[in-house]
Amino acid sequence: MITGKTKSGFHFTIDENVAKSKRFMKLLARISRASKMSDDGKAGMEASEAEDELEILVLGEDQQEKLIEHCDKKAANGMATVNDFATELNEILSIAGEKNKAIKNS
């Protein structure tokens, strides 16, 4: 397991094997494809669904909800934006990637 903490103070634990899984790669590909499509409702829904699946795969439903609550508490109006959440998730993925890389090199 990989544990870490974002700059904003969110503590997380993720399985180091997730980033190596076929499901993880497929979800990244779906998100990438959807973001390159024309900005219609279908493409937006496809990206949103894939992002949610990715969050659950990486964090699990419990940590996903805790991260949403964490982001909401940081937001001035008490409701975090999708970008606020994405920033935190990207930081988690970056931290996990660096730690996973360090484990492989040791």
XYZ file of C-alpha atoms in Angstrom, residues 1-2 6 9 11-12 15-16 20 22 28 40-44 69-70 79-80 93 95 97 103 106:
25
model
C 0.000 0.000 0.000
C 1.088 3.542 -0.698
C -1.492 16.180 -0.273
C -3.534 17.928 4.182
C -4.221 11.697 3.924
C -4.702 8.781 1.542
C -2.938 0.012 -3.612
C 0.348 0.306 -5.504
C -0.344 -1.113 -13.210
C -5.468 -2.861 -17.178
C -7.308 6.825 -18.600
C -21.206 17.582 -26.792
C -23.224 16.177 -23.934
C -22.298 12.581 -24.700
C -18.555 13.251 -24.583
C -18.921 15.161 -21.332
C -15.672 16.466 1.960
C -12.060 17.646 2.325
C -18.786 23.404 -2.224
C -15.669 22.454 -4.140
C -1.726 10.222 -8.462
C 2.596 11.275 -5.161
C 3.542 7.458 -8.911
C 9.698 1.185 -4.471
C 14.931 0.054 -4.250
